[in-house]
PDB file of C-alpha atoms in Angstrom:
ATOM      1  CA  MET A   1       0.187   0.259  -0.116  1.00 68.00           C
ATOM      2  CA  GLY A   2       1.333   3.032  -0.684  1.00 82.00           C
ATOM      3  CA  THR A   3       1.453   5.915   0.720  1.00 87.00           C
ATOM      4  CA  LEU A   4       0.896   9.762   0.903  1.00 91.00           C
ATOM      5  CA  ILE A   5       0.399  12.959   2.812  1.00 95.00           C
ATOM      6  CA  PHE A   6      -2.780  15.041   2.377  1.00 95.00           C
ATOM      7  CA  ALA A   7      -1.221  18.708   3.349  1.00 95.00           C
ATOM      8  CA  THR A   8      -3.984  19.199   5.812  1.00 94.00           C
ATOM      9  CA  HIS A   9      -4.204  19.692   9.716  1.00 91.00           C
ATOM     10  CA  ASN A  10      -7.671  19.250   9.337  1.00 88.00           C
ATOM     11  CA  GLU A  11      -8.789  15.598  10.182  1.00 87.00           C
ATOM     12  CA  ASN A  12     -12.528  15.610   9.757  1.00 83.00           C
ATOM     13  CA  LYS A  13     -10.988  16.270   5.955  1.00 85.00           C
ATOM     14  CA  VAL A  14      -8.123  13.631   6.979  1.00 89.00           C
ATOM     15  CA  LYS A  15     -11.535  10.393   7.430  1.00 86.00           C
ATOM     16  CA  GLU A  16     -13.573  11.791   4.066  1.00 81.00           C
ATOM     17  CA  VAL A  17     -10.156  10.900   1.625  1.00 86.00           C
ATOM     18  CA  ALA A  18      -9.479   8.380   3.794  1.00 85.00           C
ATOM     19  CA  SER A  19     -13.041   6.415   3.229  1.00 82.00           C
ATOM     20  CA  VAL A  20     -12.216   7.360  -0.277  1.00 81.00           C
ATOM     21  CA  LEU A  21      -8.343   6.176  -0.832  1.00 82.00           C
ATOM     22  CA  LYS A  22      -8.325   3.847   2.210  1.00 75.00           C
ATOM     23  CA  HIS A  23      -7.921   0.069   0.162  1.00 75.00           C
ATOM     24  CA  ARG A  24      -4.815   1.539  -2.356  1.00 78.00           C
ATOM     25  CA  PHE A  25      -3.458   4.415  -0.339  1.00 84.00           C
ATOM     26  CA  GLU A  26      -2.417   5.220   3.341  1.00 87.00           C
ATOM     27  CA  ILE A  27      -3.003   8.384   3.469  1.00 91.00           C
ATOM     28  CA  LYS A  28      -0.632  10.921   6.050  1.00 93.00           C
ATOM     29  CA  SER A  29      -2.212  14.990   7.322  1.00 94.00           C
ATOM     30  CA  LEU A  30       1.073  16.848   7.585  1.00 95.00           C
ATOM     31  CA  SER A  31       0.124  16.895  11.889  1.00 94.00           C
ATOM     32  CA  GLN A  32       0.956  13.063  11.290  1.00 93.00           C
ATOM     33  CA  ILE A  33       3.758  13.481   9.680  1.00 95.00           C
ATOM     34  CA  GLY A  34       5.477  15.763  12.660  1.00 94.00           C
ATOM     35  CA  ILE A  35       4.832  19.334  10.672  1.00 94.00           C
ATOM     36  CA  THR A  36       2.504  21.774  12.713  1.00 92.00           C
ATOM     37  CA  GLN A  37       2.858  25.534  10.483  1.00 88.00           C
ATOM     38  CA  GLU A  38      -0.045  26.517   8.159  1.00 85.00           C
ATOM     39  CA  ILE A  39       1.274  26.546   4.871  1.00 87.00           C
ATOM     40  CA  GLU A  40      -0.213  30.137   3.514  1.00 85.00           C
ATOM     41  CA  GLU A  41      -3.399  30.614   1.635  1.00 86.00           C
ATOM     42  CA  PRO A  42      -1.901  33.346  -0.666  1.00 88.00           C
ATOM     43  CA  PHE A  43      -4.539  33.816  -3.322  1.00 91.00           C
ATOM     44  CA  ASN A  44      -7.658  34.439  -4.940  1.00 92.00           C
ATOM     45  CA  SER A  45      -9.017  31.193  -6.178  1.00 94.00           C
ATOM     46  CA  ILE A  46      -9.775  28.045  -4.712  1.00 95.00           C
ATOM     47  CA  LYS A  47      -7.373  26.407  -7.251  1.00 96.00           C
ATOM     48  CA  GLU A  48      -4.486  28.195  -6.648  1.00 96.00           C
ATOM     49  CA  ASN A  49      -3.906  28.047  -3.088  1.00 95.00           C
ATOM     50  CA  ALA A  50      -4.625  24.272  -3.682  1.00 96.00           C
ATOM     51  CA  ILE A  51      -1.438  24.247  -5.987  1.00 97.00           C
ATOM     52  CA  GLU A  52       0.823  26.451  -3.806  1.00 96.00           C
ATOM     53  CA  LYS A  53      -1.003  24.145  -0.433  1.00 95.00           C
ATOM     54  CA  ALA A  54       0.917  20.947  -2.492  1.00 97.00           C
ATOM     55  CA  ARG A  55       3.578  22.177  -3.240  1.00 96.00           C
ATOM     56  CA  VAL A  56       5.040  23.241  -0.275  1.00 96.00           C
ATOM     57  CA  ILE A  57       4.582  20.809   0.761  1.00 96.00           C
ATOM     58  CA  HIS A  58       6.122  18.815  -2.227  1.00 96.00           C
ATOM     59  CA  LEU A  59       9.356  20.981  -1.674  1.00 95.00           C
ATOM     60  CA  LEU A  60       9.478  20.168   2.621  1.00 94.00           C
ATOM     61  CA  THR A  61       9.042  16.378   2.022  1.00 94.00           C
ATOM     62  CA  GLY A  62       9.824  14.712  -1.250  1.00 94.00           C
ATOM     63  CA  GLN A  63       7.246  12.850  -1.017  1.00 94.00           C
ATOM     64  CA  ASP A  64       4.176  12.415  -3.323  1.00 93.00           C
ATOM     65  CA  CYS A  65       1.658  14.203  -1.611  1.00 96.00           C
ATOM     66  CA  PHE A  66      -2.051  16.185  -2.405  1.00 97.00           C
ATOM     67  CA  ALA A  67      -3.753  19.598  -1.305  1.00 96.00           C
ATOM     68  CA  GLU A  68      -7.302  20.552  -1.770  1.00 94.00           C
ATOM     69  CA  ASP A  69      -8.882  23.387  -0.870  1.00 93.00           C
ATOM     70  CA  THR A  70     -12.584  24.039  -0.922  1.00 93.00           C
ATOM     71  CA  GLY A  71     -15.220  27.143  -0.659  1.00 96.00           C
ATOM     72  CA  LEU A  72     -19.153  27.692  -0.317  1.00 98.00           C
ATOM     73  CA  GLU A  73     -19.775  29.950  -3.247  1.00 97.00           C
ATOM     74  CA  VAL A  74     -23.465  30.872  -2.719  1.00 98.00           C
ATOM     75  CA  SER A  75     -24.782  32.553  -6.119  1.00 97.00           C
ATOM     76  CA  VAL A  76     -26.968  36.047  -4.198  1.00 97.00           C
ATOM     77  CA  LEU A  77     -23.371  37.196  -3.130  1.00 97.00           C
ATOM     78  CA  ASN A  78     -21.548  36.829  -5.808  1.00 96.00           C
ATOM     79  CA  GLY A  79     -19.827  33.749  -4.987  1.00 96.00           C
ATOM     80  CA  GLU A  80     -19.253  34.926  -1.202  1.00 96.00           C
ATOM     81  CA  PRO A  81     -17.564  33.239   0.997  1.00 97.00           C
ATOM     82  CA  GLY A  82     -14.898  30.903  -2.213  1.00 96.00           C
ATOM     83  CA  VAL A  83     -12.331  31.298  -1.159  1.00 94.00           C
ATOM     84  CA  LYS A  84     -12.398  33.460   2.078  1.00 94.00           C
ATOM     85  CA  SER A  85     -14.357  30.456   3.563  1.00 94.00           C
ATOM     86  CA  ALA A  86     -12.979  29.163   6.208  1.00 91.00           C
ATOM     87  CA  ARG A  87     -11.825  33.222   7.145  1.00 91.00           C
ATOM     88  CA  TYR A  88     -15.424  34.762   6.496  1.00 95.00           C
ATOM     89  CA  ALA A  89     -16.343  36.588   9.745  1.00 94.00           C
ATOM     90  CA  GLY A  90     -12.124  37.114  10.871  1.00 91.00           C
ATOM     91  CA  GLU A  91      -9.149  35.300  10.922  1.00 87.00           C
ATOM     92  CA  ASN A  92      -9.128  32.463  12.912  1.00 85.00           C
ATOM     93  CA  ARG A  93     -11.588  30.641  11.499  1.00 84.00           C
ATOM     94  CA  ASP A  94     -14.649  30.505  13.161  1.00 92.00           C
ATOM     95  CA  PHE A  95     -16.954  28.096  11.508  1.00 91.00           C
ATOM     96  CA  ASP A  96     -20.274  29.271  14.187  1.00 94.00           C
ATOM     97  CA  ALA A  97     -18.546  33.184  13.528  1.00 96.00           C
ATOM     98  CA  ASN A  98     -18.859  32.159   9.664  1.00 97.00           C
ATOM     99  CA  ILE A  99     -22.303  30.540  10.129  1.00 97.00           C
ATOM    100  CA  ASP A 100     -23.880  33.650  11.670  1.00 97.00           C
ATOM    101  CA  LYS A 101     -21.869  36.758   9.237  1.00 97.00           C
ATOM    102  CA  LEU A 102     -23.498  34.198   6.070  1.00 98.00           C
ATOM    103  CA  LEU A 103     -26.795  33.419   7.776  1.00 97.00           C
ATOM    104  CA  ALA A 104     -27.580  37.686   8.815  1.00 97.00           C
ATOM    105  CA  ASN A 105     -26.541  38.241   4.932  1.00 97.00           C
ATOM    106  CA  LEU A 106     -28.227  36.686   3.506  1.00 97.00           C
ATOM    107  CA  GLU A 107     -31.789  36.840   5.798  1.00 94.00           C
ATOM    108  CA  GLU A 108     -32.953  39.239   3.094  1.00 92.00           C
ATOM    109  CA  ALA A 109     -32.270  36.977   0.093  1.00 95.00           C
ATOM    110  CA  ALA A 110     -35.326  34.639  -2.059  1.00 95.00           C
ATOM    111  CA  ASP A 111     -32.358  33.344  -3.841  1.00 97.00           C
ATOM    112  CA  ARG A 112     -30.785  30.885  -1.050  1.00 98.00           C
ATOM    113  CA  SER A 113     -28.675  28.355  -3.957  1.00 98.00           C
ATOM    114  CA  ALA A 114     -25.179  27.478  -3.128  1.00 98.00           C
ATOM    115  CA  ARG A 115     -21.912  25.718  -4.718  1.00 98.00           C
ATOM    116  CA  PHE A 116     -19.456  23.640  -2.752  1.00 97.00           C
ATOM    117  CA  VAL A 117     -16.558  23.060  -4.541  1.00 97.00           C
ATOM    118  CA  THR A 118     -13.764  21.097  -3.581  1.00 96.00           C
ATOM    119  CA  ILE A 119     -10.648  21.143  -6.022  1.00 97.00           C
ATOM    120  CA  ILE A 120      -7.272  19.231  -5.651  1.00 97.00           C
ATOM    121  CA  CYS A 121      -4.094  19.282  -6.567  1.00 98.00           C
ATOM    122  CA  LEU A 122      -2.659  16.241  -6.380  1.00 97.00           C
ATOM    123  CA  ILE A 123       1.924  15.754  -7.206  1.00 97.00           C
ATOM    124  CA  ARG A 124       2.878  12.477  -7.871  1.00 93.00           C
ATOM    125  CA  ASN A 125       6.843  11.468  -9.515  1.00 90.00           C
ATOM    126  CA  GLY A 126       6.978  14.830 -10.217  1.00 89.00           C
ATOM    127  CA  GLU A 127       4.039  15.999 -11.979  1.00 94.00           C
ATOM    128  CA  GLN A 128       0.934  17.860 -11.154  1.00 97.00           C
ATOM    129  CA  GLN A 129      -2.402  16.686 -11.793  1.00 97.00           C
ATOM    130  CA  ILE A 130      -5.845  18.941 -10.917  1.00 98.00           C
ATOM    131  CA  PHE A 131      -9.769  17.345 -10.445  1.00 98.00           C
ATOM    132  CA  GLU A 132     -12.504  18.831  -9.430  1.00 97.00           C
ATOM    133  CA  GLY A 133     -16.224  18.546  -7.633  1.00 97.00           C
ATOM    134  CA  GLU A 134     -18.657  20.365  -6.834  1.00 97.00           C
ATOM    135  CA  CYS A 135     -21.848  20.175  -5.249  1.00 97.00           C
ATOM    136  CA  LYS A 136     -25.090  22.312  -5.556  1.00 98.00           C
ATOM    137  CA  GLY A 137     -27.486  22.629  -2.902  1.00 98.00           C
ATOM    138  CA  THR A 138     -29.806  25.160  -1.110  1.00 98.00           C
ATOM    139  CA  ILE A 139     -28.202  27.507   2.263  1.00 98.00           C
ATOM    140  CA  ILE A 140     -30.974  27.604   5.063  1.00 98.00           C
ATOM    141  CA  ALA A 141     -32.072  29.765   7.575  1.00 96.00           C
ATOM    142  CA  LYS A 142     -31.431  27.660  10.923  1.00 96.00           C
ATOM    143  CA  LYS A 143     -28.739  24.945  11.663  1.00 96.00           C
ATOM    144  CA  ARG A 144     -29.632  21.611  12.058  1.00 97.00           C
ATOM    145  CA  GLY A 145     -27.629  18.429  13.090  1.00 97.00           C
ATOM    146  CA  THR A 146     -24.961  17.900  14.857  1.00 95.00           C
ATOM    147  CA  GLY A 147     -22.699  15.492  12.388  1.00 91.00           C
ATOM    148  CA  GLY A 148     -19.795  17.288   9.935  1.00 86.00           C
ATOM    149  CA  PHE A 149     -18.362  19.943  10.139  1.00 89.00           C
ATOM    150  CA  GLY A 150     -17.577  23.725   8.314  1.00 92.00           C
ATOM    151  CA  TYR A 151     -21.044  24.821   6.822  1.00 97.00           C
ATOM    152  CA  ASP A 152     -22.320  21.261   6.963  1.00 96.00           C
ATOM    153  CA  SER A 153     -25.230  22.573   9.051  1.00 97.00           C
ATOM    154  CA  ILE A 154     -26.955  24.841   6.701  1.00 98.00           C
ATOM    155  CA  PHE A 155     -26.304  23.100   3.763  1.00 98.00           C
ATOM    156  CA  VAL A 156     -29.010  20.805   1.916  1.00 98.00           C
ATOM    157  CA  PRO A 157     -27.090  18.861  -0.774  1.00 98.00           C
ATOM    158  CA  ASP A 158     -29.862  19.105  -4.063  1.00 98.00           C
ATOM    159  CA  GLY A 159     -32.251  15.836  -4.421  1.00 97.00           C
ATOM    160  CA  ASP A 160     -31.952  16.096  -0.126  1.00 98.00           C
ATOM    161  CA  ASN A 161     -34.082  17.326   1.929  1.00 97.00           C
ATOM    162  CA  ARG A 162     -31.162  17.512   5.221  1.00 98.00           C
ATOM    163  CA  THR A 163     -28.296  19.122   6.111  1.00 98.00           C
ATOM    164  CA  PHE A 164     -24.681  17.158   5.922  1.00 96.00           C
ATOM    165  CA  ALA A 165     -25.042  18.099   9.323  1.00 96.00           C
ATOM    166  CA  GLU A 166     -27.680  16.045   9.629  1.00 98.00           C
ATOM    167  CA  MET A 167     -26.073  12.339   7.739  1.00 96.00           C
ATOM    168  CA  LYS A 168     -23.955   9.963   8.312  1.00 93.00           C
ATOM    169  CA  MET A 169     -20.098   9.882   6.123  1.00 85.00           C
ATOM    170  CA  GLU A 170     -21.313   7.297   3.485  1.00 87.00           C
ATOM    171  CA  GLU A 171     -24.482   9.054   3.188  1.00 93.00           C
ATOM    172  CA  LYS A 172     -22.534  13.336   2.868  1.00 90.00           C
ATOM    173  CA  ASN A 173     -20.320  10.970   0.358  1.00 87.00           C
ATOM    174  CA  ASN A 174     -23.165  10.020  -2.212  1.00 91.00           C
ATOM    175  CA  TYR A 175     -23.570  13.752  -2.352  1.00 94.00           C
ATOM    176  CA  SER A 176     -20.112  15.604  -1.772  1.00 89.00           C
ATOM    177  CA  HIS A 177     -17.651  17.892  -4.318  1.00 93.00           C
ATOM    178  CA  ARG A 178     -15.571  16.812  -1.806  1.00 90.00           C
ATOM    179  CA  LYS A 179     -15.769  12.997  -2.581  1.00 89.00           C
ATOM    180  CA  LYS A 180     -16.654  13.534  -6.234  1.00 94.00           C
ATOM    181  CA  ALA A 181     -12.628  15.248  -6.470  1.00 95.00           C
ATOM    182  CA  VAL A 182     -11.223  12.690  -3.876  1.00 91.00           C
ATOM    183  CA  GLU A 183     -12.738   9.800  -6.648  1.00 91.00           C
ATOM    184  CA  LYS A 184     -11.342  11.526  -9.645  1.00 95.00           C
ATOM    185  CA  LEU A 185      -8.327  11.248  -7.780  1.00 93.00           C
ATOM    186  CA  ALA A 186      -9.040   7.914  -7.443  1.00 88.00           C
ATOM    187  CA  THR A 187      -9.655   6.728 -10.562  1.00 90.00           C
ATOM    188  CA  TYR A 188      -5.825   8.854 -11.632  1.00 91.00           C
ATOM    189  CA  LEU A 189      -4.095   6.759  -8.904  1.00 86.00           C
ATOM    190  CA  GLN A 190      -5.315   3.313  -9.858  1.00 81.00           C
ATOM    191  CA  LEU A 191      -4.215   3.862 -13.416  1.00 79.00           C
ATOM    192  CA  GLN A 192      -1.476   4.533 -12.706  1.00 77.00           C
ATOM    193  CA  PRO A 193       1.935   1.935 -11.894  1.00 67.00           C
TER     194      PRO A 193
END
C-alpha cells in the first residue's frame, strides 16, 4: 500500500478522503508526519491555493502529496464566501461566526442557492494533476444537525432534504464535492503504475 501526504491539519477532511482511498493508500496528515506549521493560502482562487499548498509540502518533504482547497459559493452573494470560506468572519477560522455572518448576509435573500467546490492538486512522481468536484444545494435559515464540520449544518444538497450535518459520512459521500474530487483522484491513481 502506498502512502500519500495530505497537506492539511484538518482531521475531518483526512477522514473523508481516507474513506474513499483507504483500500489503496495510507493517507497521512501534516500532523502525522510532524509538520505543524500552517500553509499559507495567499491567492484569490481555490485552485491556486490548492496548488500552492501541494507545492510547499512537496518541497518540504520530497514525497508524493496532495492538497485540496474547498469553498462555499453562494449565488446571491456573488460567490462569497468562496476562497475566504474558512475565514469569512475573521482570521481565527471560527465556523460558528462564519455561519452567523453568512446567515445575516442572506437574511433578506429569496435565492439561497449555493455550491461547494473542491479542487485537489496532486504532485506524484514530480507531476502535477488537478481534480475538481462540486455539490449544488441550498443554504437554510437555521443550523440543523450535529455531524460534519464547517458549513455542513446549513447546507442542504440538491436531491435531499437534510443538511450535511444530519447525514452519516456514507450518506454525505453520496453528494459530497470532496468525494467527487477524491474519486477523480482515485481513478487517476488506479491508472498509474
